[in-house]
Every structure is written in structure tokens, then in C-alpha cells.
Amino acid sequence: MDKETKLKIKIADASASRYIENNRFTIQSLAQQLDIEPSVIFGHFPNRSAILDYFYESRLLLFAEDLKQIKGYSDFSLSEKMSNLFYLLIDQFQQHREFVLLTYKERILSPNCSSGFQKTFVRSLEEIFSADVQISSTASLCKGRFLYQSIFCHFHGLILFWMNDQSQNYVNSMALIDKWCSLIEEIYYSKIIDRGFDFTKFLFYQSPFSKMISKS
């Protein structure tokens, strides 16, 4: 990760802390907390709102960095890779839990929210699915923007569940992630659809209907 990105993340983290103290904090007060000039912050962000939005987007950048430390990640199954994505994001959110509780709905769920987090999240999913050779050939036809957007919507549900999870160390949230990711893997690794398609194709080409079409 380059120095500029690290600085932007540092500013975003500090903004999350400042927000808890005063949700109308100024760039000047943030600069003072970081012991830098306000011009440095304005050199990276146009306004306070952009910094708060970047907090969420930067969690995915940190996720990408965390992956570099995981040995054998490329050999992980679909469920394991998706679980890692959700676990690591929740771990990042947990470090600023109060900020996330106060801003997630406004910054991520709102129709007017910044799309930076969503775009980066979808790109991460695309990398996971496109690199998985175990996905059945028929199910692979369903890969695309609609699938990734659907998973993004399910991710919201997982986060909202985590926000209200009263279990110790959020074990219920972790269990929900495991079960949901396992279900997605079962669907996309299943060869039943492939075999059903082959069976239907065989019946069609061996049926009288197929011969009638050929003659016509």
C-alpha cells in the first residue's frame, strides 16, 4: 500500500473517531488531531462528507492488504473466500463499531450514498467468483452484476444482524456468515443443474419433436 493511501486511511480513521465526539467536526479540528495542516487533508478530500464515505471504501483496501498475509488463499473454496471477506470487513467495522452504528444506514444504505464502497465490494466479489474453477459450468452463466448486487444486498442484512447481535463476541453473526456462505457454495458448486441440462438436451435431440424440427 502506498504512502498516499495510508495517509488517506489514517485521515478516515481519525474522522470516525472525531465523528463520535462531534458529528459536526471541522477539517481544522481533524487536522489538529492528526498534527497536520488542513491543506494536506483538502489535498486528498474535497470535504468532510467525502472523508466519512472513504472510511467505508478504505475497509476494503485494508481487506485486500489482509489477504496478502493469508497463506494459500488462492486455494480456498468459494465459501472460505466469501467468509474471509465478510469476517475481515466486520473486524474492521468492529474497531469503529460506534461510528458504524451511527452512519452505516446513512452512508451505505441510503439511495443518495456514495458508490465507492459498493463498487469496490462488487469488484472484490467479481475477483472471487472469476478465479474459482470449481463453480459448475451452468451456474457460471449466472455470474455477473446481478449476482454481485444481490450478494451486496445480503451483506447489508448480515451487517444489520451484526449491529443488533447481543451474543458474546458476536458468535451468532459469525455462524450466520458461515451458513450463508456455505449455501452459496452449495448452489454454485452443485453439478445437478449441469446434469439436468445434459439430460434435457439428450431427451430433446433423441425425441421425435427434434426430428420434426430437422425435417422442417
PDB file of C-alpha atoms in Angstrom, residues 22-214:
ATOM      1  CA  ASN A  22     -18.801  15.706  17.433  1.00  0.00           C
ATOM      2  CA  ASN A  23     -20.667  14.765  14.266  1.00  0.00           C
ATOM      3  CA  ARG A  24     -20.175  18.322  13.021  1.00  0.00           C
ATOM      4  CA  PHE A  25     -16.411  18.346  13.448  1.00  0.00           C
ATOM      5  CA  THR A  26     -14.388  20.622  11.195  1.00  0.00           C
ATOM      6  CA  ILE A  27     -11.490  19.817   8.889  1.00  0.00           C
ATOM      7  CA  GLN A  28      -9.398  22.164  11.004  1.00  0.00           C
ATOM      8  CA  SER A  29     -10.074  20.185  14.196  1.00  0.00           C
ATOM      9  CA  LEU A  30      -9.340  16.938  12.370  1.00  0.00           C
ATOM     10  CA  ALA A  31      -6.042  18.347  11.097  1.00  0.00           C
ATOM     11  CA  GLN A  32      -5.154  19.454  14.600  1.00  0.00           C
ATOM     12  CA  GLN A  33      -5.828  15.966  15.943  1.00  0.00           C
ATOM     13  CA  LEU A  34      -3.568  14.473  13.265  1.00  0.00           C
ATOM     14  CA  ASP A  35      -0.960  17.201  13.699  1.00  0.00           C
ATOM     15  CA  ILE A  36      -1.006  18.116  10.010  1.00  0.00           C
ATOM     16  CA  GLU A  37      -2.043  21.164   8.035  1.00  0.00           C
ATOM     17  CA  PRO A  38      -5.680  21.396   6.851  1.00  0.00           C
ATOM     18  CA  SER A  39      -4.342  21.850   3.310  1.00  0.00           C
ATOM     19  CA  VAL A  40      -2.977  18.287   3.458  1.00  0.00           C
ATOM     20  CA  ILE A  41      -6.471  16.928   4.120  1.00  0.00           C
ATOM     21  CA  PHE A  42      -8.037  19.127   1.451  1.00  0.00           C
ATOM     22  CA  GLY A  43      -5.382  17.842  -0.941  1.00  0.00           C
ATOM     23  CA  HIS A  44      -6.964  14.392  -0.639  1.00  0.00           C
ATOM     24  CA  PHE A  45     -10.625  15.111   0.119  1.00  0.00           C
ATOM     25  CA  PRO A  46     -12.923  17.912  -1.074  1.00  0.00           C
ATOM     26  CA  ASN A  47     -14.979  17.971   2.126  1.00  0.00           C
ATOM     27  CA  ARG A  48     -15.816  16.236   5.404  1.00  0.00           C
ATOM     28  CA  SER A  49     -18.515  14.067   3.842  1.00  0.00           C
ATOM     29  CA  ALA A  50     -16.040  12.600   1.352  1.00  0.00           C
ATOM     30  CA  ILE A  51     -13.763  11.583   4.228  1.00  0.00           C
ATOM     31  CA  LEU A  52     -16.582   9.781   6.014  1.00  0.00           C
ATOM     32  CA  ASP A  53     -17.539   7.958   2.813  1.00  0.00           C
ATOM     33  CA  TYR A  54     -13.946   6.959   2.240  1.00  0.00           C
ATOM     34  CA  PHE A  55     -13.868   5.312   5.658  1.00  0.00           C
ATOM     35  CA  TYR A  56     -16.100   2.539   4.279  1.00  0.00           C
ATOM     36  CA  GLU A  57     -14.318   2.230   0.954  1.00  0.00           C
ATOM     37  CA  SER A  58     -10.959   2.027   2.728  1.00  0.00           C
ATOM     38  CA  ARG A  59     -12.122  -1.004   4.745  1.00  0.00           C
ATOM     39  CA  LEU A  60     -11.989  -2.978   1.513  1.00  0.00           C
ATOM     40  CA  LEU A  61      -8.487  -1.697   0.792  1.00  0.00           C
ATOM     41  CA  LEU A  62      -7.459  -2.962   4.222  1.00  0.00           C
ATOM     42  CA  PHE A  63      -9.180  -6.261   3.426  1.00  0.00           C
ATOM     43  CA  ALA A  64      -7.020  -6.581   0.295  1.00  0.00           C
ATOM     44  CA  GLU A  65      -3.920  -5.966   2.414  1.00  0.00           C
ATOM     45  CA  ASP A  66      -5.007  -8.568   4.969  1.00  0.00           C
ATOM     46  CA  LEU A  67      -5.366 -11.164   2.214  1.00  0.00           C
ATOM     47  CA  LYS A  68      -1.668 -10.856   1.433  1.00  0.00           C
ATOM     48  CA  GLN A  69      -0.956 -12.281   4.883  1.00  0.00           C
ATOM     49  CA  ILE A  70      -3.155 -15.363   4.405  1.00  0.00           C
ATOM     50  CA  LYS A  71      -1.143 -18.337   3.159  1.00  0.00           C
ATOM     51  CA  GLY A  72      -2.781 -20.477   0.498  1.00  0.00           C
ATOM     52  CA  TYR A  73      -5.657 -18.069  -0.027  1.00  0.00           C
ATOM     53  CA  SER A  74      -5.800 -18.825  -3.759  1.00  0.00           C
ATOM     54  CA  ASP A  75      -6.663 -22.456  -2.895  1.00  0.00           C
ATOM     55  CA  PHE A  76      -9.568 -21.512  -0.627  1.00  0.00           C
ATOM     56  CA  SER A  77     -13.065 -22.609  -1.607  1.00  0.00           C
ATOM     57  CA  LEU A  78     -15.777 -20.148  -2.613  1.00  0.00           C
ATOM     58  CA  SER A  79     -17.304 -20.310   0.865  1.00  0.00           C
ATOM     59  CA  GLU A  80     -13.954 -19.725   2.555  1.00  0.00           C
ATOM     60  CA  LYS A  81     -13.105 -16.721   0.378  1.00  0.00           C
ATOM     61  CA  MET A  82     -16.510 -15.115   0.877  1.00  0.00           C
ATOM     62  CA  SER A  83     -16.359 -15.795   4.609  1.00  0.00           C
ATOM     63  CA  ASN A  84     -12.962 -14.105   4.755  1.00  0.00           C
ATOM     64  CA  LEU A  85     -14.376 -11.060   3.005  1.00  0.00           C
ATOM     65  CA  PHE A  86     -17.244 -10.757   5.469  1.00  0.00           C
ATOM     66  CA  TYR A  87     -15.187 -11.650   8.563  1.00  0.00           C
ATOM     67  CA  LEU A  88     -12.436  -9.153   7.803  1.00  0.00           C
ATOM     68  CA  LEU A  89     -14.894  -6.378   6.997  1.00  0.00           C
ATOM     69  CA  ILE A  90     -16.805  -6.957  10.222  1.00  0.00           C
ATOM     70  CA  ASP A  91     -13.498  -6.997  12.082  1.00  0.00           C
ATOM     71  CA  GLN A  92     -12.688  -3.604  10.545  1.00  0.00           C
ATOM     72  CA  PHE A  93     -16.149  -2.322  11.417  1.00  0.00           C
ATOM     73  CA  GLN A  94     -15.817  -3.636  14.965  1.00  0.00           C
ATOM     74  CA  GLN A  95     -12.798  -1.398  15.546  1.00  0.00           C
ATOM     75  CA  HIS A  96     -15.087   1.593  14.893  1.00  0.00           C
ATOM     76  CA  ARG A  97     -18.366  -0.038  15.918  1.00  0.00           C
ATOM     77  CA  GLU A  98     -19.996   3.090  17.342  1.00  0.00           C
ATOM     78  CA  PHE A  99     -19.260   5.048  14.177  1.00  0.00           C
ATOM     79  CA  VAL A 100     -20.660   2.248  12.004  1.00  0.00           C
ATOM     80  CA  LEU A 101     -23.809   2.004  14.132  1.00  0.00           C
ATOM     81  CA  LEU A 102     -24.377   5.731  13.674  1.00  0.00           C
ATOM     82  CA  THR A 103     -23.524   6.077   9.986  1.00  0.00           C
ATOM     83  CA  TYR A 104     -23.913   2.783   8.085  1.00  0.00           C
ATOM     84  CA  LYS A 105     -27.539   3.279   7.118  1.00  0.00           C
ATOM     85  CA  GLU A 106     -26.942   6.861   6.049  1.00  0.00           C
ATOM     86  CA  ARG A 107     -23.623   6.301   4.268  1.00  0.00           C
ATOM     87  CA  ILE A 108     -24.209   2.885   2.695  1.00  0.00           C
ATOM     88  CA  LEU A 109     -27.930   2.075   2.635  1.00  0.00           C
ATOM     89  CA  SER A 110     -29.190   5.492   1.598  1.00  0.00           C
ATOM     90  CA  PRO A 111     -30.121   5.810  -2.120  1.00  0.00           C
ATOM     91  CA  ASN A 112     -28.046   9.003  -2.201  1.00  0.00           C
ATOM     92  CA  CYS A 113     -24.929   7.421  -0.694  1.00  0.00           C
ATOM     93  CA  SER A 114     -21.515   7.349  -2.332  1.00  0.00           C
ATOM     94  CA  SER A 115     -20.988   4.314  -4.570  1.00  0.00           C
ATOM     95  CA  GLY A 116     -17.277   3.931  -3.752  1.00  0.00           C
ATOM     96  CA  PHE A 117     -17.815   1.183  -1.178  1.00  0.00           C
ATOM     97  CA  GLN A 118     -20.321  -0.636  -3.375  1.00  0.00           C
ATOM     98  CA  LYS A 119     -18.092  -0.562  -6.460  1.00  0.00           C
ATOM     99  CA  THR A 120     -15.079  -1.838  -4.530  1.00  0.00           C
ATOM    100  CA  PHE A 121     -17.184  -4.534  -2.814  1.00  0.00           C
ATOM    101  CA  VAL A 122     -18.595  -5.738  -6.142  1.00  0.00           C
ATOM    102  CA  ARG A 123     -15.104  -5.780  -7.646  1.00  0.00           C
ATOM    103  CA  SER A 124     -13.901  -7.961  -4.750  1.00  0.00           C
ATOM    104  CA  LEU A 125     -16.762 -10.403  -5.365  1.00  0.00           C
ATOM    105  CA  GLU A 126     -16.018 -10.485  -9.072  1.00  0.00           C
ATOM    106  CA  GLU A 127     -12.401 -11.428  -8.346  1.00  0.00           C
ATOM    107  CA  ILE A 128     -13.546 -14.213  -6.000  1.00  0.00           C
ATOM    108  CA  PHE A 129     -16.033 -15.750  -8.427  1.00  0.00           C
ATOM    109  CA  SER A 130     -13.964 -15.352 -11.597  1.00  0.00           C
ATOM    110  CA  ALA A 131     -10.955 -17.119 -10.037  1.00  0.00           C
ATOM    111  CA  ASP A 132     -12.948 -20.143  -8.810  1.00  0.00           C
ATOM    112  CA  VAL A 133     -12.652 -23.103 -11.192  1.00  0.00           C
ATOM    113  CA  GLN A 134     -14.947 -25.327  -9.112  1.00  0.00           C
ATOM    114  CA  ILE A 135     -18.083 -23.376 -10.000  1.00  0.00           C
ATOM    115  CA  SER A 136     -20.300 -25.522 -12.215  1.00  0.00           C
ATOM    116  CA  SER A 137     -20.417 -24.573 -15.888  1.00  0.00           C
ATOM    117  CA  THR A 138     -24.165 -23.867 -15.842  1.00  0.00           C
ATOM    118  CA  ALA A 139     -24.022 -21.861 -12.606  1.00  0.00           C
ATOM    119  CA  SER A 140     -21.147 -19.825 -14.036  1.00  0.00           C
ATOM    120  CA  LEU A 141     -23.607 -18.416 -16.563  1.00  0.00           C
ATOM    121  CA  CYS A 142     -25.324 -16.696 -13.631  1.00  0.00           C
ATOM    122  CA  LYS A 143     -22.203 -14.816 -12.656  1.00  0.00           C
ATOM    123  CA  GLY A 144     -22.450 -11.114 -13.321  1.00  0.00           C
ATOM    124  CA  ARG A 145     -23.531  -7.774 -11.975  1.00  0.00           C
ATOM    125  CA  PHE A 146     -26.964  -9.010 -10.855  1.00  0.00           C
ATOM    126  CA  LEU A 147     -25.376 -11.751  -8.717  1.00  0.00           C
ATOM    127  CA  TYR A 148     -22.853  -9.386  -7.147  1.00  0.00           C
ATOM    128  CA  GLN A 149     -25.514  -6.778  -6.427  1.00  0.00           C
ATOM    129  CA  SER A 150     -27.665  -9.466  -4.818  1.00  0.00           C
ATOM    130  CA  ILE A 151     -24.797 -10.568  -2.567  1.00  0.00           C
ATOM    131  CA  PHE A 152     -24.154  -6.919  -1.728  1.00  0.00           C
ATOM    132  CA  CYS A 153     -27.777  -6.630  -0.576  1.00  0.00           C
ATOM    133  CA  HIS A 154     -27.396  -9.803   1.518  1.00  0.00           C
ATOM    134  CA  PHE A 155     -24.255  -8.295   3.036  1.00  0.00           C
ATOM    135  CA  HIS A 156     -26.401  -5.408   4.294  1.00  0.00           C
ATOM    136  CA  GLY A 157     -28.590  -7.965   6.034  1.00  0.00           C
ATOM    137  CA  LEU A 158     -25.558  -9.558   7.690  1.00  0.00           C
ATOM    138  CA  ILE A 159     -24.316  -6.181   8.894  1.00  0.00           C
ATOM    139  CA  LEU A 160     -27.726  -5.209  10.264  1.00  0.00           C
ATOM    140  CA  PHE A 161     -27.839  -8.569  12.062  1.00  0.00           C
ATOM    141  CA  TRP A 162     -24.351  -7.902  13.499  1.00  0.00           C
ATOM    142  CA  MET A 163     -25.440  -4.430  14.642  1.00  0.00           C
ATOM    143  CA  ASN A 164     -28.159  -5.996  16.764  1.00  0.00           C
ATOM    144  CA  ASP A 165     -26.284  -9.133  17.787  1.00  0.00           C
ATOM    145  CA  GLN A 166     -26.143  -9.496  21.575  1.00  0.00           C
ATOM    146  CA  SER A 167     -24.274 -12.806  21.612  1.00  0.00           C
ATOM    147  CA  GLN A 168     -20.806 -12.982  23.155  1.00  0.00           C
ATOM    148  CA  ASN A 169     -18.109 -11.971  20.643  1.00  0.00           C
ATOM    149  CA  TYR A 170     -20.895 -11.855  18.028  1.00  0.00           C
ATOM    150  CA  VAL A 171     -20.768 -15.625  17.587  1.00  0.00           C
ATOM    151  CA  ASN A 172     -24.286 -15.626  16.123  1.00  0.00           C
ATOM    152  CA  SER A 173     -23.170 -13.228  13.402  1.00  0.00           C
ATOM    153  CA  MET A 174     -20.189 -15.440  12.608  1.00  0.00           C
ATOM    154  CA  ALA A 175     -22.438 -18.508  12.472  1.00  0.00           C
ATOM    155  CA  LEU A 176     -24.844 -16.725  10.133  1.00  0.00           C
ATOM    156  CA  ILE A 177     -21.979 -15.797   7.805  1.00  0.00           C
ATOM    157  CA  ASP A 178     -20.745 -19.404   7.761  1.00  0.00           C
ATOM    158  CA  LYS A 179     -24.175 -20.806   6.953  1.00  0.00           C
ATOM    159  CA  TRP A 180     -24.944 -18.230   4.270  1.00  0.00           C
ATOM    160  CA  CYS A 181     -21.569 -18.603   2.523  1.00  0.00           C
ATOM    161  CA  SER A 182     -21.872 -22.391   2.655  1.00  0.00           C
ATOM    162  CA  LEU A 183     -25.283 -22.143   0.997  1.00  0.00           C
ATOM    163  CA  ILE A 184     -23.886 -20.006  -1.834  1.00  0.00           C
ATOM    164  CA  GLU A 185     -21.082 -22.508  -2.335  1.00  0.00           C
ATOM    165  CA  GLU A 186     -23.516 -25.439  -2.448  1.00  0.00           C
ATOM    166  CA  ILE A 187     -25.544 -23.677  -5.121  1.00  0.00           C
ATOM    167  CA  TYR A 188     -22.580 -22.735  -7.313  1.00  0.00           C
ATOM    168  CA  TYR A 189     -20.593 -25.949  -6.872  1.00  0.00           C
ATOM    169  CA  SER A 190     -23.571 -28.227  -7.453  1.00  0.00           C
ATOM    170  CA  LYS A 191     -23.432 -30.274 -10.650  1.00  0.00           C
ATOM    171  CA  ILE A 192     -27.140 -31.077 -10.526  1.00  0.00           C
ATOM    172  CA  ILE A 193     -28.029 -28.218 -12.869  1.00  0.00           C
ATOM    173  CA  ASP A 194     -25.277 -29.272 -15.284  1.00  0.00           C
ATOM    174  CA  ARG A 195     -26.535 -32.854 -15.299  1.00  0.00           C
ATOM    175  CA  GLY A 196     -30.135 -31.736 -15.630  1.00  0.00           C
ATOM    176  CA  PHE A 197     -29.209 -29.607 -18.618  1.00  0.00           C
ATOM    177  CA  ASP A 198     -27.343 -32.512 -20.267  1.00  0.00           C
ATOM    178  CA  PHE A 199     -30.273 -34.831 -19.594  1.00  0.00           C
ATOM    179  CA  THR A 200     -32.779 -32.380 -21.088  1.00  0.00           C
ATOM    180  CA  LYS A 201     -30.560 -31.819 -24.121  1.00  0.00           C
ATOM    181  CA  PHE A 202     -30.259 -35.584 -24.665  1.00  0.00           C
ATOM    182  CA  LEU A 203     -34.021 -36.079 -24.473  1.00  0.00           C
ATOM    183  CA  PHE A 204     -34.614 -33.230 -26.880  1.00  0.00           C
ATOM    184  CA  TYR A 205     -32.232 -34.500 -29.551  1.00  0.00           C
ATOM    185  CA  GLN A 206     -33.498 -38.063 -29.205  1.00  0.00           C
ATOM    186  CA  SER A 207     -37.177 -37.134 -29.263  1.00  0.00           C
ATOM    187  CA  PRO A 208     -39.495 -37.208 -32.292  1.00  0.00           C
ATOM    188  CA  PHE A 209     -40.003 -33.462 -31.805  1.00  0.00           C
ATOM    189  CA  SER A 210     -36.352 -32.865 -32.630  1.00  0.00           C
ATOM    190  CA  LYS A 211     -36.619 -34.908 -35.835  1.00  0.00           C
ATOM    191  CA  MET A 212     -39.706 -32.951 -36.890  1.00  0.00           C
ATOM    192  CA  ILE A 213     -37.798 -29.677 -36.485  1.00  0.00           C
ATOM    193  CA  SER A 214     -34.896 -31.050 -38.531  1.00  0.00           C
TER     194      SER A 214
END
